[in-house]
């Protein structure tokens, strides 16, 4: 149930309270983990709002209300993972429909589009959406159903103009979906810029502690909400109550964690851009980043993700650095409190073809950081000693 004051509350207060009320039966301040598969009925069809836990569960309902409030959405629909949320959106399209997507996406999104949904008759075309003229050209000639994009993109940190793309699409009755995982609603609220669907891997910053997998789609469209709930019921990729509880616990500190991620990443990007062994840093907070001005306009800060390349360009050098960090752990994923480092071309983006990676600009020399919320000095010292190992 929506908090009575929800429409007046600010982000940090919503993060802590939205979607949740103390449990009426016990007064428990925390939302209970409703570990049940079914719910009792007093006579057929007469129940307290819940029938079967694939369809709905009170712990999930609280999380859905919380996430919808953070995105400024009427509806939030939770899934077992971020890719399960993307899967449900794609199943809301019809065979033969065309999706135009940005060409720098999470590798698993590419895999789902090209190796699963392309086999079921959806068509995909990829464009560099930082180039609005290219987007305009593709939308003008083709019968496009949906535009899909990430900004900041994974892993090249490209910034796409959400309002411009939403306007262009809407004028042609094309719908738009944004993977807002990197930014989180703390930094960017795409629905307020005219986007129709927002997807999150809640596994990342929203959960925030690297202990749970989940996804959510937020929308103001009643029609899409109905389609997505139909997918929840029919395909059943639902998160369990414990996972919903953990994610809800995570979102309570989203605003505090996210600000520290941004502060640490800003300092780290600055350090890397002055480091003699680093050739290029991809971080929208740097004034040299081509999307810097746009990011200032459409985001509240620049996020906790950084990619960079080494001056030597040698893969052996990259491996030396990746194996030498002690505070940064070498691991896939992002958005947890701890700092992670990874190698996109062999890890998160290995499911793309070499040609797709080249097109997106993902070289074998690229390193991606998820800058955590540890004390910044320890992070800089750790990366510094690892970079000393490079030629
Ligand atoms: N979107 C982005 C930007 C991601 O980085 C990821 C995972 O890394 C996903 C979606 C998929 O999320 P999940 O791993 O929760 O399925």
mmCIF file of C-alpha atoms and ligand atoms in Angstrom:
data_model
loop_
_atom_site.group_PDB
_atom_site.id
_atom_site.type_symbol
_atom_site.label_atom_id
_atom_site.label_comp_id
_atom_site.label_asym_id
_atom_site.label_seq_id
_atom_site.Cartn_x
_atom_site.Cartn_y
_atom_site.Cartn_z
ATOM 1 C CA UNK A 1 0.000 0.000 0.000
ATOM 2 C CA UNK A 2 1.269 3.480 -0.822
ATOM 3 C CA UNK A 3 2.494 5.476 2.164
ATOM 4 C CA UNK A 4 -0.132 8.185 2.925
ATOM 5 C CA UNK A 5 2.482 10.938 2.516
ATOM 6 C CA UNK A 6 4.255 9.368 -0.478
ATOM 7 C CA UNK A 7 3.470 12.092 -3.007
ATOM 8 C CA UNK A 8 5.111 14.727 -0.735
ATOM 9 C CA UNK A 9 8.212 12.803 0.315
ATOM 10 C CA UNK A 10 11.732 13.262 -0.977
ATOM 11 C CA UNK A 11 13.982 10.571 -2.452
ATOM 12 C CA UNK A 12 15.821 9.428 0.689
ATOM 13 C CA UNK A 13 12.598 9.234 2.685
ATOM 14 C CA UNK A 14 10.887 7.284 -0.093
ATOM 15 C CA UNK A 15 13.880 4.931 -0.298
ATOM 16 C CA UNK A 16 13.337 4.022 3.358
ATOM 17 C CA UNK A 17 9.540 4.043 3.582
ATOM 18 C CA UNK A 18 7.799 3.731 0.202
ATOM 19 C CA UNK A 19 5.777 0.561 -0.266
ATOM 20 C CA UNK A 20 6.084 -0.381 3.396
ATOM 21 C CA UNK A 21 3.992 -0.027 6.524
ATOM 22 C CA UNK A 22 4.688 -1.683 9.891
ATOM 23 C CA UNK A 23 3.117 -5.145 9.755
ATOM 24 C CA UNK A 24 -0.501 -4.674 10.996
ATOM 25 C CA UNK A 25 -0.684 -8.079 12.671
ATOM 26 C CA UNK A 26 2.483 -7.730 14.810
ATOM 27 C CA UNK A 27 3.785 -4.172 14.546
ATOM 28 C CA UNK A 28 7.030 -5.502 13.007
ATOM 29 C CA UNK A 29 8.810 -2.415 11.626
ATOM 30 C CA UNK A 30 10.446 -4.490 8.871
ATOM 31 C CA UNK A 31 8.358 -6.040 6.107
ATOM 32 C CA UNK A 32 8.026 -9.749 6.939
ATOM 33 C CA UNK A 33 9.504 -12.408 4.641
ATOM 34 C CA UNK A 34 6.263 -14.079 3.580
ATOM 35 C CA UNK A 35 7.740 -17.520 2.975
ATOM 36 C CA UNK A 36 4.645 -19.189 1.573
ATOM 37 C CA UNK A 37 3.547 -20.673 -1.731
ATOM 38 C CA UNK A 38 -0.199 -20.252 -1.237
ATOM 39 C CA UNK A 39 -2.812 -18.343 0.770
ATOM 40 C CA UNK A 40 -5.940 -19.568 2.490
ATOM 41 C CA UNK A 41 -9.360 -18.649 1.086
ATOM 42 C CA UNK A 42 -12.522 -18.404 3.219
ATOM 43 C CA UNK A 43 -14.644 -19.576 0.298
ATOM 44 C CA UNK A 44 -13.622 -19.999 -3.364
ATOM 45 C CA UNK A 45 -12.363 -16.638 -4.645
ATOM 46 C CA UNK A 46 -12.662 -14.964 -1.241
ATOM 47 C CA UNK A 47 -9.258 -14.119 0.177
ATOM 48 C CA UNK A 48 -7.135 -11.248 1.485
ATOM 49 C CA UNK A 49 -5.762 -10.304 -1.948
ATOM 50 C CA UNK A 50 -3.285 -13.136 -2.445
ATOM 51 C CA UNK A 51 -4.007 -16.553 -3.996
ATOM 52 C CA UNK A 52 -0.751 -18.143 -5.144
ATOM 53 C CA UNK A 53 2.817 -16.890 -4.720
ATOM 54 C CA UNK A 54 3.916 -17.156 -8.357
ATOM 55 C CA UNK A 55 1.359 -14.437 -9.079
ATOM 56 C CA UNK A 56 2.012 -12.267 -6.022
ATOM 57 C CA UNK A 57 3.528 -12.213 -2.557
ATOM 58 C CA UNK A 58 3.276 -9.435 0.080
ATOM 59 C CA UNK A 59 7.066 -9.060 0.454
ATOM 60 C CA UNK A 60 7.303 -8.663 -3.331
ATOM 61 C CA UNK A 61 4.384 -6.203 -3.321
ATOM 62 C CA UNK A 62 6.281 -4.018 -0.814
ATOM 63 C CA UNK A 63 9.409 -4.079 -2.986
ATOM 64 C CA UNK A 64 7.401 -3.289 -6.112
ATOM 65 C CA UNK A 65 5.806 -0.289 -4.378
ATOM 66 C CA UNK A 66 9.190 0.899 -3.174
ATOM 67 C CA UNK A 67 10.910 0.651 -6.567
ATOM 68 C CA UNK A 68 7.969 2.213 -8.422
ATOM 69 C CA UNK A 69 8.049 5.183 -6.016
ATOM 70 C CA UNK A 70 11.793 5.660 -6.559
ATOM 71 C CA UNK A 71 11.339 5.740 -10.354
ATOM 72 C CA UNK A 72 8.248 7.970 -10.078
ATOM 73 C CA UNK A 73 6.220 5.177 -11.703
ATOM 74 C CA UNK A 74 2.644 3.990 -11.276
ATOM 75 C CA UNK A 75 3.735 0.363 -11.597
ATOM 76 C CA UNK A 76 6.760 -1.709 -10.582
ATOM 77 C CA UNK A 77 6.863 -5.381 -11.556
ATOM 78 C CA UNK A 78 9.621 -7.517 -10.054
ATOM 79 C CA UNK A 79 11.399 -10.442 -11.691
ATOM 80 C CA UNK A 80 13.870 -13.128 -10.674
ATOM 81 C CA UNK A 81 16.729 -11.271 -12.411
ATOM 82 C CA UNK A 82 17.426 -8.263 -14.613
ATOM 83 C CA UNK A 83 17.467 -10.441 -17.734
ATOM 84 C CA UNK A 84 14.124 -11.979 -16.711
ATOM 85 C CA UNK A 85 12.719 -8.426 -16.754
ATOM 86 C CA UNK A 86 14.154 -7.820 -20.235
ATOM 87 C CA UNK A 87 12.770 -11.207 -21.315
ATOM 88 C CA UNK A 88 9.275 -10.225 -20.114
ATOM 89 C CA UNK A 89 9.400 -6.929 -22.041
ATOM 90 C CA UNK A 90 10.428 -8.772 -25.226
ATOM 91 C CA UNK A 91 7.559 -11.237 -24.740
ATOM 92 C CA UNK A 92 5.228 -8.242 -24.723
ATOM 93 C CA UNK A 93 6.150 -7.699 -28.395
ATOM 94 C CA UNK A 94 4.864 -9.746 -31.352
ATOM 95 C CA UNK A 95 6.809 -11.913 -33.827
ATOM 96 C CA UNK A 96 8.042 -9.718 -36.683
ATOM 97 C CA UNK A 97 8.333 -6.615 -34.472
ATOM 98 C CA UNK A 98 11.536 -4.661 -34.771
ATOM 99 C CA UNK A 99 13.614 -3.395 -31.864
ATOM 100 C CA UNK A 100 16.207 -0.687 -32.434
ATOM 101 C CA UNK A 101 18.832 -0.906 -29.702
ATOM 102 C CA UNK A 102 21.927 1.060 -28.785
ATOM 103 C CA UNK A 103 25.092 -0.764 -29.847
ATOM 104 C CA UNK A 104 26.807 -0.694 -26.447
ATOM 105 C CA UNK A 105 24.769 -2.880 -24.082
ATOM 106 C CA UNK A 106 25.312 -5.403 -21.302
ATOM 107 C CA UNK A 107 26.561 -8.592 -23.044
ATOM 108 C CA UNK A 108 23.703 -10.692 -21.635
ATOM 109 C CA UNK A 109 21.171 -8.337 -23.244
ATOM 110 C CA UNK A 110 22.849 -8.894 -26.630
ATOM 111 C CA UNK A 111 22.754 -12.658 -26.035
ATOM 112 C CA UNK A 112 19.053 -12.596 -25.146
ATOM 113 C CA UNK A 113 18.198 -10.453 -28.183
ATOM 114 C CA UNK A 114 20.365 -12.218 -30.775
ATOM 115 C CA UNK A 115 20.404 -15.808 -29.588
ATOM 116 C CA UNK A 116 16.920 -16.169 -28.090
ATOM 117 C CA UNK A 117 14.382 -13.625 -29.359
ATOM 118 C CA UNK A 118 15.778 -13.373 -32.907
ATOM 119 C CA UNK A 119 14.903 -17.109 -33.189
ATOM 120 C CA UNK A 120 11.298 -16.316 -32.288
ATOM 121 C CA UNK A 121 10.868 -13.712 -35.006
ATOM 122 C CA UNK A 122 11.813 -10.433 -33.307
ATOM 123 C CA UNK A 123 14.194 -8.290 -35.362
ATOM 124 C CA UNK A 124 17.041 -6.277 -33.874
ATOM 125 C CA UNK A 125 19.066 -3.411 -35.294
ATOM 126 C CA UNK A 126 21.867 -1.685 -33.414
ATOM 127 C CA UNK A 127 22.806 1.978 -33.728
ATOM 128 C CA UNK A 128 25.125 4.372 -31.970
ATOM 129 C CA UNK A 129 22.453 6.344 -30.117
ATOM 130 C CA UNK A 130 24.818 9.110 -29.122
ATOM 131 C CA UNK A 131 24.309 10.063 -32.810
ATOM 132 C CA UNK A 132 20.768 11.340 -32.889
ATOM 133 C CA UNK A 133 20.897 11.693 -36.697
ATOM 134 C CA UNK A 134 21.453 7.908 -36.954
ATOM 135 C CA UNK A 135 18.536 7.214 -34.618
ATOM 136 C CA UNK A 136 16.307 9.558 -36.619
ATOM 137 C CA UNK A 137 17.314 7.846 -39.873
ATOM 138 C CA UNK A 138 16.535 4.334 -38.599
ATOM 139 C CA UNK A 139 13.225 5.334 -37.003
ATOM 140 C CA UNK A 140 12.149 7.208 -40.139
ATOM 141 C CA UNK A 141 12.502 4.383 -42.671
ATOM 142 C CA UNK A 142 11.610 1.302 -40.669
ATOM 143 C CA UNK A 143 8.554 -0.022 -38.964
ATOM 144 C CA UNK A 144 10.043 0.008 -35.453
ATOM 145 C CA UNK A 145 8.061 -1.127 -32.390
ATOM 146 C CA UNK A 146 10.498 -0.433 -29.536
ATOM 147 C CA UNK A 147 13.707 1.494 -28.862
ATOM 148 C CA UNK A 148 16.015 -0.089 -26.259
ATOM 149 C CA UNK A 149 18.974 1.691 -24.726
ATOM 150 C CA UNK A 150 21.374 2.001 -21.813
ATOM 151 C CA UNK A 151 22.767 5.291 -20.536
ATOM 152 C CA UNK A 152 25.411 5.374 -19.136
ATOM 153 C CA UNK A 153 26.149 2.349 -21.297
ATOM 154 C CA UNK A 154 27.948 -0.801 -20.210
ATOM 155 C CA UNK A 155 30.967 -0.713 -20.476
ATOM 156 C CA UNK A 156 31.806 2.319 -22.651
ATOM 157 C CA UNK A 157 29.951 4.827 -20.460
ATOM 158 C CA UNK A 158 28.280 6.522 -23.425
ATOM 159 C CA UNK A 159 25.578 9.043 -22.599
ATOM 160 C CA UNK A 160 22.412 9.096 -24.704
ATOM 161 C CA UNK A 161 19.961 12.007 -24.765
ATOM 162 C CA UNK A 162 16.852 10.453 -23.201
ATOM 163 C CA UNK A 163 14.478 13.326 -23.896
ATOM 164 C CA UNK A 164 15.555 13.592 -27.526
ATOM 165 C CA UNK A 165 15.191 9.847 -28.177
ATOM 166 C CA UNK A 166 11.846 9.709 -26.327
ATOM 167 C CA UNK A 167 10.512 12.658 -28.394
ATOM 168 C CA UNK A 168 11.707 11.179 -31.665
ATOM 169 C CA UNK A 169 10.138 7.813 -30.877
ATOM 170 C CA UNK A 170 6.868 9.170 -29.509
ATOM 171 C CA UNK A 171 6.249 11.302 -32.590
ATOM 172 C CA UNK A 172 6.248 8.011 -34.560
ATOM 173 C CA UNK A 173 4.228 6.076 -31.948
ATOM 174 C CA UNK A 174 7.276 3.966 -31.104
ATOM 175 C CA UNK A 175 7.779 2.939 -27.480
ATOM 176 C CA UNK A 176 11.027 3.326 -25.545
ATOM 177 C CA UNK A 177 12.755 1.271 -22.846
ATOM 178 C CA UNK A 178 15.823 2.242 -20.830
ATOM 179 C CA UNK A 179 18.074 -0.043 -18.810
ATOM 180 C CA UNK A 180 18.702 2.313 -15.879
ATOM 181 C CA UNK A 181 20.895 -0.126 -13.925
ATOM 182 C CA UNK A 182 24.088 1.980 -14.036
ATOM 183 C CA UNK A 183 22.420 5.255 -13.042
ATOM 184 C CA UNK A 184 19.715 4.089 -10.582
ATOM 185 C CA UNK A 185 16.727 6.388 -9.951
ATOM 186 C CA UNK A 186 18.907 8.364 -7.522
ATOM 187 C CA UNK A 187 20.810 9.751 -10.503
ATOM 188 C CA UNK A 188 18.316 9.599 -13.356
ATOM 189 C CA UNK A 189 14.567 9.030 -13.754
ATOM 190 C CA UNK A 190 13.905 8.179 -17.401
ATOM 191 C CA UNK A 191 10.079 8.090 -17.089
ATOM 192 C CA UNK A 192 10.151 11.801 -16.218
ATOM 193 C CA UNK A 193 11.937 12.367 -19.548
ATOM 194 C CA UNK A 194 9.256 10.644 -21.625
ATOM 195 C CA UNK A 195 10.573 7.058 -21.615
ATOM 196 C CA UNK A 196 7.876 4.342 -21.423
ATOM 197 C CA UNK A 197 9.654 1.475 -19.626
ATOM 198 C CA UNK A 198 12.552 1.402 -17.160
ATOM 199 C CA UNK A 199 14.420 -1.827 -16.472
ATOM 200 C CA UNK A 200 16.811 -2.491 -13.589
ATOM 201 C CA UNK A 201 18.999 -5.335 -12.641
ATOM 202 C CA UNK A 202 18.264 -4.890 -8.908
ATOM 203 C CA UNK A 203 21.211 -7.247 -8.417
ATOM 204 C CA UNK A 204 23.424 -4.142 -8.728
ATOM 205 C CA UNK A 205 23.086 -0.789 -6.930
ATOM 206 C CA UNK A 206 19.484 -1.236 -5.768
ATOM 207 C CA UNK A 207 20.270 -4.415 -3.823
ATOM 208 C CA UNK A 208 23.717 -2.976 -3.292
ATOM 209 C CA UNK A 209 25.400 -5.753 -1.296
ATOM 210 C CA UNK A 210 26.186 -8.437 -3.917
ATOM 211 C CA UNK A 211 23.981 -10.944 -2.116
ATOM 212 C CA UNK A 212 20.874 -11.195 -4.314
ATOM 213 C CA UNK A 213 19.817 -11.472 -7.982
ATOM 214 C CA UNK A 214 16.715 -9.597 -9.141
ATOM 215 C CA UNK A 215 15.096 -7.308 -11.683
ATOM 216 C CA UNK A 216 12.271 -4.805 -11.988
ATOM 217 C CA UNK A 217 10.378 -3.034 -14.754
ATOM 218 C CA UNK A 218 8.791 0.328 -13.860
ATOM 219 C CA UNK A 219 6.212 2.030 -16.061
ATOM 220 C CA UNK A 220 3.326 4.476 -16.062
ATOM 221 C CA UNK A 221 1.573 2.484 -18.789
ATOM 222 C CA UNK A 222 -1.368 0.449 -17.446
ATOM 223 C CA UNK A 223 -1.296 -1.584 -20.650
ATOM 224 C CA UNK A 224 2.361 -2.542 -20.214
ATOM 225 C CA UNK A 225 1.843 -3.268 -16.519
ATOM 226 C CA UNK A 226 -0.929 -5.682 -17.427
ATOM 227 C CA UNK A 227 1.239 -7.379 -20.075
ATOM 228 C CA UNK A 228 4.135 -7.715 -17.643
ATOM 229 C CA UNK A 229 1.957 -9.113 -14.861
ATOM 230 C CA UNK A 230 0.611 -11.599 -17.385
ATOM 231 C CA UNK A 231 4.237 -12.651 -18.036
ATOM 232 C CA UNK A 232 4.854 -12.957 -14.296
ATOM 233 C CA UNK A 233 1.902 -15.321 -14.025
ATOM 234 C CA UNK A 234 2.529 -17.205 -17.286
ATOM 235 C CA UNK A 235 6.329 -17.521 -17.415
ATOM 236 C CA UNK A 236 6.911 -17.372 -13.660
ATOM 237 C CA UNK A 237 10.369 -15.801 -13.428
ATOM 238 C CA UNK A 238 9.598 -14.417 -9.966
ATOM 239 C CA UNK A 239 11.899 -13.463 -7.104
ATOM 240 C CA UNK A 240 11.489 -15.324 -3.809
ATOM 241 C CA UNK A 241 10.398 -13.454 -0.658
ATOM 242 C CA UNK A 242 13.868 -13.583 0.922
ATOM 243 C CA UNK A 243 15.343 -11.993 -2.222
ATOM 244 C CA UNK A 244 12.666 -9.274 -2.130
ATOM 245 C CA UNK A 245 13.411 -8.636 1.539
ATOM 246 C CA UNK A 246 17.154 -8.299 0.864
ATOM 247 C CA UNK A 247 16.545 -5.924 -2.030
ATOM 248 C CA UNK A 248 14.169 -3.824 0.097
ATOM 249 C CA UNK A 249 16.807 -3.651 2.788
ATOM 250 C CA UNK A 250 19.263 -2.483 0.125
ATOM 251 C CA UNK A 251 17.106 0.313 -1.244
ATOM 252 C CA UNK A 252 16.808 1.877 2.223
ATOM 253 C CA UNK A 253 20.408 3.103 1.884
ATOM 254 C CA UNK A 254 20.476 3.663 -1.881
ATOM 255 C CA UNK A 255 20.809 7.457 -1.674
ATOM 256 C CA UNK A 256 23.639 7.313 0.878
ATOM 257 C CA UNK A 257 25.564 4.540 -0.893
ATOM 258 C CA UNK A 258 25.094 6.057 -4.338
ATOM 259 C CA UNK A 259 26.480 9.435 -3.314
ATOM 260 C CA UNK A 260 29.605 7.764 -1.918
ATOM 261 C CA UNK A 261 29.962 5.652 -5.098
ATOM 262 C CA UNK A 262 29.801 8.878 -7.130
ATOM 263 C CA UNK A 263 32.305 10.697 -4.908
ATOM 264 C CA UNK A 264 34.812 7.821 -4.926
ATOM 265 C CA UNK A 265 34.453 7.249 -8.693
ATOM 266 C CA UNK A 266 34.884 10.958 -9.417
ATOM 267 C CA UNK A 267 38.193 11.017 -7.519
ATOM 268 C CA UNK A 268 39.301 7.732 -9.097
ATOM 269 C CA UNK A 269 38.546 8.931 -12.644
ATOM 270 C CA UNK A 270 40.553 12.058 -11.981
ATOM 271 C CA UNK A 271 43.482 10.001 -10.647
ATOM 272 C CA UNK A 272 43.395 7.589 -13.599
ATOM 273 C CA UNK A 273 43.207 10.397 -16.158
ATOM 274 C CA UNK A 274 46.514 11.757 -14.757
ATOM 275 C CA UNK A 275 48.208 8.344 -14.461
ATOM 276 C CA UNK A 276 51.158 7.862 -16.863
ATOM 277 C CA UNK A 277 50.258 4.206 -17.592
ATOM 278 C CA UNK A 278 46.641 4.939 -18.496
ATOM 279 C CA UNK A 279 45.795 6.029 -22.041
ATOM 280 C CA UNK A 280 42.046 6.689 -21.883
ATOM 281 C CA UNK A 281 39.424 6.983 -19.157
ATOM 282 C CA UNK A 282 35.700 6.579 -19.860
ATOM 283 C CA UNK A 283 33.743 8.395 -17.154
ATOM 284 C CA UNK A 284 30.964 10.919 -17.823
ATOM 285 C CA UNK A 285 32.093 13.131 -14.939
ATOM 286 C CA UNK A 286 35.301 14.069 -16.758
ATOM 287 C CA UNK A 287 34.911 17.328 -18.710
ATOM 288 C CA UNK A 288 36.776 15.612 -21.597
ATOM 289 C CA UNK A 289 34.020 12.934 -21.897
ATOM 290 C CA UNK A 290 31.921 13.629 -25.037
ATOM 291 C CA UNK A 291 28.698 13.130 -23.037
ATOM 292 C CA UNK A 292 29.761 15.262 -20.065
ATOM 293 C CA UNK A 293 27.441 18.234 -20.657
ATOM 294 C CA UNK A 294 24.495 15.961 -21.432
ATOM 295 C CA UNK A 295 25.188 13.867 -18.315
ATOM 296 C CA UNK A 296 25.223 17.062 -16.218
ATOM 297 C CA UNK A 297 21.814 17.900 -17.630
ATOM 298 C CA UNK A 298 20.039 14.559 -17.327
ATOM 299 C CA UNK A 299 21.787 13.001 -14.302
ATOM 300 C CA UNK A 300 22.170 14.244 -10.720
ATOM 301 C CA UNK A 301 25.770 12.983 -10.564
ATOM 302 C CA UNK A 302 27.969 10.692 -12.676
ATOM 303 C CA UNK A 303 27.732 7.249 -11.071
ATOM 304 C CA UNK A 304 30.241 4.728 -9.774
ATOM 305 C CA UNK A 305 31.374 2.997 -12.981
ATOM 306 C CA UNK A 306 34.615 3.729 -14.840
ATOM 307 C CA UNK A 307 36.290 2.036 -17.802
ATOM 308 C CA UNK A 308 39.869 2.683 -18.896
ATOM 309 C CA UNK A 309 42.660 1.405 -21.149
ATOM 310 C CA UNK A 310 46.364 1.022 -20.479
ATOM 311 C CA UNK A 311 48.913 2.944 -22.496
ATOM 312 C CA UNK A 312 50.796 -0.218 -23.510
ATOM 313 C CA UNK A 313 47.654 -1.768 -25.043
ATOM 314 C CA UNK A 314 49.084 -5.228 -24.238
ATOM 315 C CA UNK A 315 46.609 -7.859 -23.037
ATOM 316 C CA UNK A 316 49.392 -9.420 -20.920
ATOM 317 C CA UNK A 317 49.699 -6.082 -19.165
ATOM 318 C CA UNK A 318 45.962 -5.941 -18.523
ATOM 319 C CA UNK A 319 46.135 -9.401 -16.965
ATOM 320 C CA UNK A 320 49.039 -8.362 -14.748
ATOM 321 C CA UNK A 321 47.027 -5.411 -13.419
ATOM 322 C CA UNK A 322 43.823 -7.457 -12.986
ATOM 323 C CA UNK A 323 45.663 -10.102 -10.989
ATOM 324 C CA UNK A 324 47.457 -7.614 -8.744
ATOM 325 C CA UNK A 325 44.623 -5.730 -7.027
ATOM 326 C CA UNK A 326 43.938 -6.561 -3.368
ATOM 327 C CA UNK A 327 41.056 -4.287 -2.343
ATOM 328 C CA UNK A 328 39.390 -4.396 -5.775
ATOM 329 C CA UNK A 329 38.224 -7.995 -6.368
ATOM 330 C CA UNK A 330 38.384 -9.439 -9.872
ATOM 331 C CA UNK A 331 34.750 -10.374 -10.484
ATOM 332 C CA UNK A 332 31.790 -9.815 -12.794
ATOM 333 C CA UNK A 333 28.846 -7.675 -11.651
ATOM 334 C CA UNK A 334 28.807 -4.172 -10.184
ATOM 335 C CA UNK A 335 26.993 -1.859 -7.829
ATOM 336 C CA UNK A 336 27.825 -3.571 -4.533
ATOM 337 C CA UNK A 337 29.449 -1.771 -1.620
ATOM 338 C CA UNK A 338 32.762 -3.465 -2.425
ATOM 339 C CA UNK A 339 34.985 -2.408 -5.343
ATOM 340 C CA UNK A 340 35.228 -4.776 -8.315
ATOM 341 C CA UNK A 341 37.452 -4.839 -11.373
ATOM 342 C CA UNK A 342 36.845 -6.876 -14.512
ATOM 343 C CA UNK A 343 37.844 -7.465 -18.134
ATOM 344 C CA UNK A 344 34.763 -6.875 -20.343
ATOM 345 C CA UNK A 345 36.040 -8.642 -23.480
ATOM 346 C CA UNK A 346 36.545 -11.987 -21.689
ATOM 347 C CA UNK A 347 34.038 -11.616 -18.840
ATOM 348 C CA UNK A 348 30.812 -9.519 -18.925
ATOM 349 C CA UNK A 349 30.848 -8.997 -22.714
ATOM 350 C CA UNK A 350 32.290 -12.347 -23.845
ATOM 351 C CA UNK A 351 28.911 -13.371 -25.289
ATOM 352 C CA UNK A 352 29.166 -10.651 -27.960
ATOM 353 C CA UNK A 353 30.946 -11.482 -31.221
ATOM 354 C CA UNK A 354 34.374 -9.912 -31.773
ATOM 355 C CA UNK A 355 32.766 -7.740 -34.463
ATOM 356 C CA UNK A 356 30.034 -6.506 -32.105
ATOM 357 C CA UNK A 357 32.643 -5.722 -29.465
ATOM 358 C CA UNK A 358 34.753 -3.848 -31.970
ATOM 359 C CA UNK A 359 31.728 -1.859 -33.083
ATOM 360 C CA UNK A 360 30.928 -0.920 -29.498
ATOM 361 C CA UNK A 361 34.585 0.021 -28.897
ATOM 362 C CA UNK A 362 35.257 -2.778 -26.371
ATOM 363 C CA UNK A 363 38.932 -3.552 -26.939
ATOM 364 C CA UNK A 364 40.852 -6.407 -25.294
ATOM 365 C CA UNK A 365 42.756 -3.720 -23.395
ATOM 366 C CA UNK A 366 39.658 -2.312 -21.684
ATOM 367 C CA UNK A 367 39.319 -2.607 -17.895
ATOM 368 C CA UNK A 368 36.051 -1.826 -16.061
ATOM 369 C CA UNK A 369 35.800 -0.706 -12.433
ATOM 370 C CA UNK A 370 32.795 -0.757 -10.154
ATOM 371 C CA UNK A 371 34.052 1.723 -7.576
ATOM 372 C CA UNK A 372 32.755 0.761 -4.136
ATOM 373 C CA UNK A 373 32.213 2.796 -0.996
ATOM 374 C CA UNK A 374 35.415 1.894 0.849
ATOM 375 C CA UNK A 375 37.750 4.684 2.032
ATOM 376 C CA UNK A 376 38.952 6.320 -1.168
ATOM 377 C CA UNK A 377 42.638 6.425 -0.173
ATOM 378 C CA UNK A 378 42.739 2.623 0.064
ATOM 379 C CA UNK A 379 41.194 2.273 -3.391
ATOM 380 C CA UNK A 380 43.689 4.642 -4.977
ATOM 381 C CA UNK A 381 46.621 2.978 -3.262
ATOM 382 C CA UNK A 382 45.429 -0.458 -4.377
ATOM 383 C CA UNK A 383 44.921 0.469 -8.009
ATOM 384 C CA UNK A 384 48.185 2.421 -7.956
ATOM 385 C CA UNK A 385 50.216 -0.600 -6.840
ATOM 386 C CA UNK A 386 48.429 -2.777 -9.448
ATOM 387 C CA UNK A 387 49.164 -0.250 -12.214
ATOM 388 C CA UNK A 388 52.834 -0.318 -11.169
ATOM 389 C CA UNK A 389 52.858 -3.896 -12.520
ATOM 390 C CA UNK A 390 52.005 -2.639 -16.038
ATOM 391 C CA UNK A 391 54.810 -1.906 -18.494
HETATM 392 N N1 LIG B 1 21.592 -4.691 -17.319
HETATM 393 C C1 LIG B 1 22.844 -4.341 -17.006
HETATM 394 C C2 LIG B 1 23.322 -2.971 -17.363
HETATM 395 C C3 LIG B 1 23.693 -5.259 -16.385
HETATM 396 O O1 LIG B 1 24.963 -4.900 -16.099
HETATM 397 C C4 LIG B 1 23.196 -6.553 -16.072
HETATM 398 C C5 LIG B 1 24.056 -7.568 -15.413
HETATM 399 O O2 LIG B 1 25.243 -7.422 -15.313
HETATM 400 C C6 LIG B 1 21.890 -6.877 -16.410
HETATM 401 C C7 LIG B 1 21.099 -5.916 -17.018
HETATM 402 C C8 LIG B 1 21.325 -8.231 -16.124
HETATM 403 O O3 LIG B 1 20.972 -8.346 -14.804
HETATM 404 P P1 LIG B 1 20.908 -9.732 -13.976
HETATM 405 O O4 LIG B 1 22.310 -10.228 -13.856
HETATM 406 O O5 LIG B 1 20.289 -9.318 -12.694
HETATM 407 O O6 LIG B 1 20.061 -10.666 -14.768
#
